[in-house]
mmCIF file of C-alpha atoms in Angstrom:
data_model
loop_
_atom_site.group_PDB
_atom_site.id
_atom_site.type_symbol
_atom_site.label_atom_id
_atom_site.label_comp_id
_atom_site.label_asym_id
_atom_site.label_seq_id
_atom_site.Cartn_x
_atom_site.Cartn_y
_atom_site.Cartn_z
ATOM 1 C CA MET A 910 -4.427 96.181 116.067
ATOM 2 C CA LYS A 911 -5.466 98.463 119.028
ATOM 3 C CA GLN A 912 -6.888 95.154 120.444
ATOM 4 C CA LEU A 913 -3.892 92.783 119.900
ATOM 5 C CA LEU A 914 -1.344 95.713 121.358
ATOM 6 C CA VAL A 915 -3.664 96.025 124.405
ATOM 7 C CA LEU A 916 -3.621 92.248 124.815
ATOM 8 C CA MET A 917 0.275 91.773 124.422
ATOM 9 C CA VAL A 918 0.693 94.164 127.516
ATOM 10 C CA CYS A 919 -1.589 92.152 129.722
ATOM 11 C CA LEU A 920 0.471 89.532 128.913
ATOM 12 C CA VAL A 921 3.651 90.957 129.687
ATOM 13 C CA LEU A 922 1.664 92.100 133.247
ATOM 14 C CA ILE A 923 0.141 88.977 133.956
ATOM 15 C CA ALA A 924 3.927 86.936 133.446
ATOM 16 C CA PHE A 925 5.529 89.544 135.723
ATOM 17 C CA VAL A 926 2.592 89.936 138.297
ATOM 18 C CA GLY A 927 2.077 86.242 138.224
ATOM 19 C CA CYS A 928 5.392 84.433 138.252
ATOM 20 C CA ASP A 929 6.537 84.489 142.464
ATOM 21 C CA ASP A 930 9.790 82.635 143.200
ATOM 22 C CA SER A 931 9.501 82.468 146.656
ATOM 23 C CA GLU A 932 8.872 79.082 147.900
ATOM 24 C CA ILE A 933 6.492 77.314 150.826
ATOM 25 C CA THR A 934 8.250 75.948 152.679
ATOM 26 C CA ALA A 935 7.130 73.973 155.595
ATOM 27 C CA PRO A 936 7.660 74.613 159.293
ATOM 28 C CA ASP A 937 10.894 73.871 160.477
ATOM 29 C CA PHE A 938 10.445 71.293 163.537
ATOM 30 C CA SER A 939 14.782 70.705 164.329
ATOM 31 C CA ASN A 940 14.507 73.336 167.321
ATOM 32 C CA THR A 941 10.983 72.027 169.089
ATOM 33 C CA ALA A 942 11.000 70.273 172.044
ATOM 34 C CA GLY A 943 8.892 69.280 174.618
ATOM 35 C CA SER A 944 8.579 68.406 178.170
ATOM 36 C CA THR A 945 6.531 68.369 180.753
ATOM 37 C CA THR A 946 7.501 70.907 183.742
ATOM 38 C CA SER A 947 4.936 70.600 186.570
ATOM 39 C CA HIS A 948 2.314 68.800 188.032
ATOM 40 C CA SER A 949 0.067 69.733 190.954
ATOM 41 C CA GLY A 950 -0.817 67.028 193.967
ATOM 42 C CA CYS A 951 -4.070 64.920 194.155
ATOM 43 C CA LYS A 952 -6.295 67.200 194.435
ATOM 44 C CA SER A 953 -9.073 64.339 194.941
ATOM 45 C CA SER A 954 -10.376 61.047 193.834
ATOM 46 C CA GLY A 955 -12.411 61.138 191.143
ATOM 47 C CA SER A 956 -13.333 59.904 188.256
ATOM 48 C CA GLY A 957 -11.965 62.519 185.838
ATOM 49 C CA GLY A 958 -14.345 63.166 182.341
ATOM 50 C CA SER A 959 -16.943 64.963 181.344
ATOM 51 C CA GLY A 960 -18.249 65.341 185.217
ATOM 52 C CA ASP A 961 -18.804 68.785 186.988
ATOM 53 C CA ASP A 962 -16.622 71.652 186.757
ATOM 54 C CA GLU A 963 -14.761 70.344 189.478
ATOM 55 C CA THR A 964 -13.235 67.157 188.299
ATOM 56 C CA ARG A 965 -14.380 67.387 184.403
ATOM 57 C CA ASP A 966 -10.949 66.641 182.307
ATOM 58 C CA CYS A 967 -9.941 69.591 180.236
ATOM 59 C CA VAL A 968 -7.068 70.754 178.204
ATOM 60 C CA ARG A 969 -6.285 74.317 178.505
ATOM 61 C CA TRP A 970 -3.608 75.737 175.816
ATOM 62 C CA LYS A 971 -1.796 79.125 175.746
ATOM 63 C CA TYR A 972 0.881 80.198 173.060
ATOM 64 C CA SER A 973 3.446 83.285 173.623
ATOM 65 C CA TYR A 974 4.663 85.278 171.236
ATOM 66 C CA ASN A 975 8.510 83.350 172.023
ATOM 67 C CA GLY A 976 6.773 80.370 170.571
ATOM 68 C CA THR A 977 6.361 78.358 173.621
ATOM 69 C CA LEU A 978 2.778 76.380 173.700
ATOM 70 C CA THR A 979 2.103 75.470 177.035
ATOM 71 C CA VAL A 980 -0.441 72.952 177.482
ATOM 72 C CA THR A 981 -2.554 71.785 180.922
ATOM 73 C CA HIS A 982 -4.225 68.695 181.531
ATOM 74 C CA ILE A 983 -7.052 69.834 184.006
ATOM 75 C CA ASN A 984 -7.730 66.705 186.330
ATOM 76 C CA SER A 985 -6.049 64.180 184.168
ATOM 77 C CA LEU A 986 -6.695 60.568 186.120
ATOM 78 C CA HIS A 987 -3.896 58.946 187.194
ATOM 79 C CA ASN A 988 -2.448 56.425 190.649
ATOM 80 C CA CYS A 989 -2.694 58.596 193.614
ATOM 81 C CA CYS A 990 1.149 58.181 194.200
ATOM 82 C CA PRO A 991 2.013 57.754 190.630
ATOM 83 C CA GLY A 992 5.833 58.297 190.864
ATOM 84 C CA PRO A 993 7.150 60.344 188.213
ATOM 85 C CA MET A 994 4.731 61.905 185.895
ATOM 86 C CA ASN A 995 6.058 62.139 182.067
ATOM 87 C CA ALA A 996 4.561 62.514 178.510
ATOM 88 C CA ASP A 997 6.059 61.757 175.327
ATOM 89 C CA ILE A 998 5.317 64.653 173.005
ATOM 90 C CA THR A 999 5.850 64.297 169.311
ATOM 91 C CA ILE A 1000 5.582 67.322 166.846
ATOM 92 C CA GLY A 1001 5.207 67.247 162.757
ATOM 93 C CA ASP A 1002 2.665 66.842 160.119
ATOM 94 C CA GLY A 1003 0.297 68.960 161.509
ATOM 95 C CA GLU A 1004 0.306 67.434 164.797
ATOM 96 C CA ILE A 1005 1.049 67.982 168.327
ATOM 97 C CA ILE A 1006 0.788 64.267 170.264
ATOM 98 C CA ILE A 1007 0.876 64.264 174.012
ATOM 99 C CA VAL A 1008 1.409 60.527 175.850
ATOM 100 C CA GLU A 1009 0.850 61.273 179.715
ATOM 101 C CA SER A 1010 3.142 58.353 181.336
ATOM 102 C CA PHE A 1011 3.299 57.191 185.192
ATOM 103 C CA GLU A 1012 3.972 54.251 187.288
ATOM 104 C CA ASN A 1013 1.290 52.289 188.746
ATOM 105 C CA GLY A 1014 2.032 52.657 192.760
ATOM 106 C CA CYS A 1015 -0.965 52.058 195.157
ATOM 107 C CA ALA A 1016 -4.347 50.974 194.438
ATOM 108 C CA CYS A 1017 -6.244 54.155 194.184
ATOM 109 C CA SER A 1018 -6.594 57.067 191.796
ATOM 110 C CA CYS A 1019 -6.630 60.338 191.505
ATOM 111 C CA LEU A 1020 -6.947 64.034 189.928
ATOM 112 C CA PHE A 1021 -3.389 65.998 188.792
ATOM 113 C CA ASP A 1022 -3.194 69.150 186.799
ATOM 114 C CA LEU A 1023 -0.167 68.460 184.788
ATOM 115 C CA GLU A 1024 1.865 70.845 182.702
ATOM 116 C CA HIS A 1025 3.697 70.958 179.483
ATOM 117 C CA GLN A 1026 5.717 72.861 176.970
ATOM 118 C CA ILE A 1027 6.743 72.761 173.982
ATOM 119 C CA VAL A 1028 9.471 75.426 172.474
ATOM 120 C CA ASN A 1029 10.213 76.984 169.235
ATOM 121 C CA LEU A 1030 7.044 75.969 167.547
ATOM 122 C CA PRO A 1031 6.690 77.881 164.549
ATOM 123 C CA GLU A 1032 2.646 79.277 164.260
ATOM 124 C CA ASP A 1033 0.849 77.355 161.943
ATOM 125 C CA VAL A 1034 -3.079 75.357 162.383
ATOM 126 C CA TYR A 1035 -2.136 71.541 164.994
ATOM 127 C CA GLU A 1036 -3.859 69.040 165.741
ATOM 128 C CA LEU A 1037 -3.537 68.638 169.713
ATOM 129 C CA VAL A 1038 -4.236 65.504 171.002
ATOM 130 C CA VAL A 1039 -4.036 64.703 174.639
ATOM 131 C CA TYR A 1040 -3.507 61.152 175.867
ATOM 132 C CA GLY A 1041 -4.659 60.122 179.321
ATOM 133 C CA VAL A 1042 -7.189 57.645 180.764
ATOM 134 C CA ASN A 1043 -9.315 59.576 178.227
ATOM 135 C CA HIS A 1044 -7.775 61.560 175.281
ATOM 136 C CA ILE A 1045 -8.945 65.139 173.752
ATOM 137 C CA ARG A 1046 -8.289 66.494 170.677
ATOM 138 C CA LEU A 1047 -8.620 69.911 169.292
ATOM 139 C CA THR A 1048 -7.582 72.068 166.470
ATOM 140 C CA ILE A 1049 -5.796 75.052 167.405
ATOM 141 C CA ASP A 1050 -4.501 78.090 165.272
ATOM 142 C CA LEU A 1051 -1.797 79.688 166.481
ATOM 143 C CA GLU A 1052 -2.017 82.552 163.635
ATOM 144 C CA GLU A 1053 -5.044 83.601 164.965
ATOM 145 C CA GLU A 1054 -5.657 82.619 168.586
ATOM 146 C CA ARG A 1055 -3.297 82.455 171.797
ATOM 147 C CA SER A 1056 -5.370 80.560 174.430
ATOM 148 C CA GLY A 1057 -8.425 77.626 174.396
ATOM 149 C CA GLU A 1058 -9.567 75.301 176.409
ATOM 150 C CA LYS A 1059 -11.818 72.406 175.427
ATOM 151 C CA CYS A 1060 -12.800 69.325 177.851
ATOM 152 C CA ALA A 1061 -14.145 65.834 177.522
ATOM 153 C CA GLY A 1062 -17.758 64.553 177.155
#
């Protein structure tokens, strides 16, 4: 009889402790927006890619506590007189995709640093992909890390 009573108490406790009415919700991206905020001038004519440190194609990111993710594409290879430099930035489903674009102006190429910012980005884990001439893919965990870098090659 005592075992039955203990079993009933355990079942009641499990029912109260095990039931959590809170729902898991997906991050809200309705106020999240991204844009290209700045770029360097022509640093050098080069090939980008996985060369030496001065010409290596890299992505550096930094996340601020106000929800702003700054992504700097270092040594992005573009036309040496590219006109406006912009990016299409898509955010959602665990991915941030940055596709850099420019207009061809001259028959030469240069390395540039391009900075993109995404505001109101919820802390979460994202697959960040930056497409220039090369593409760099990395996983960033904004709940655990505030900055990082990855290079091509």
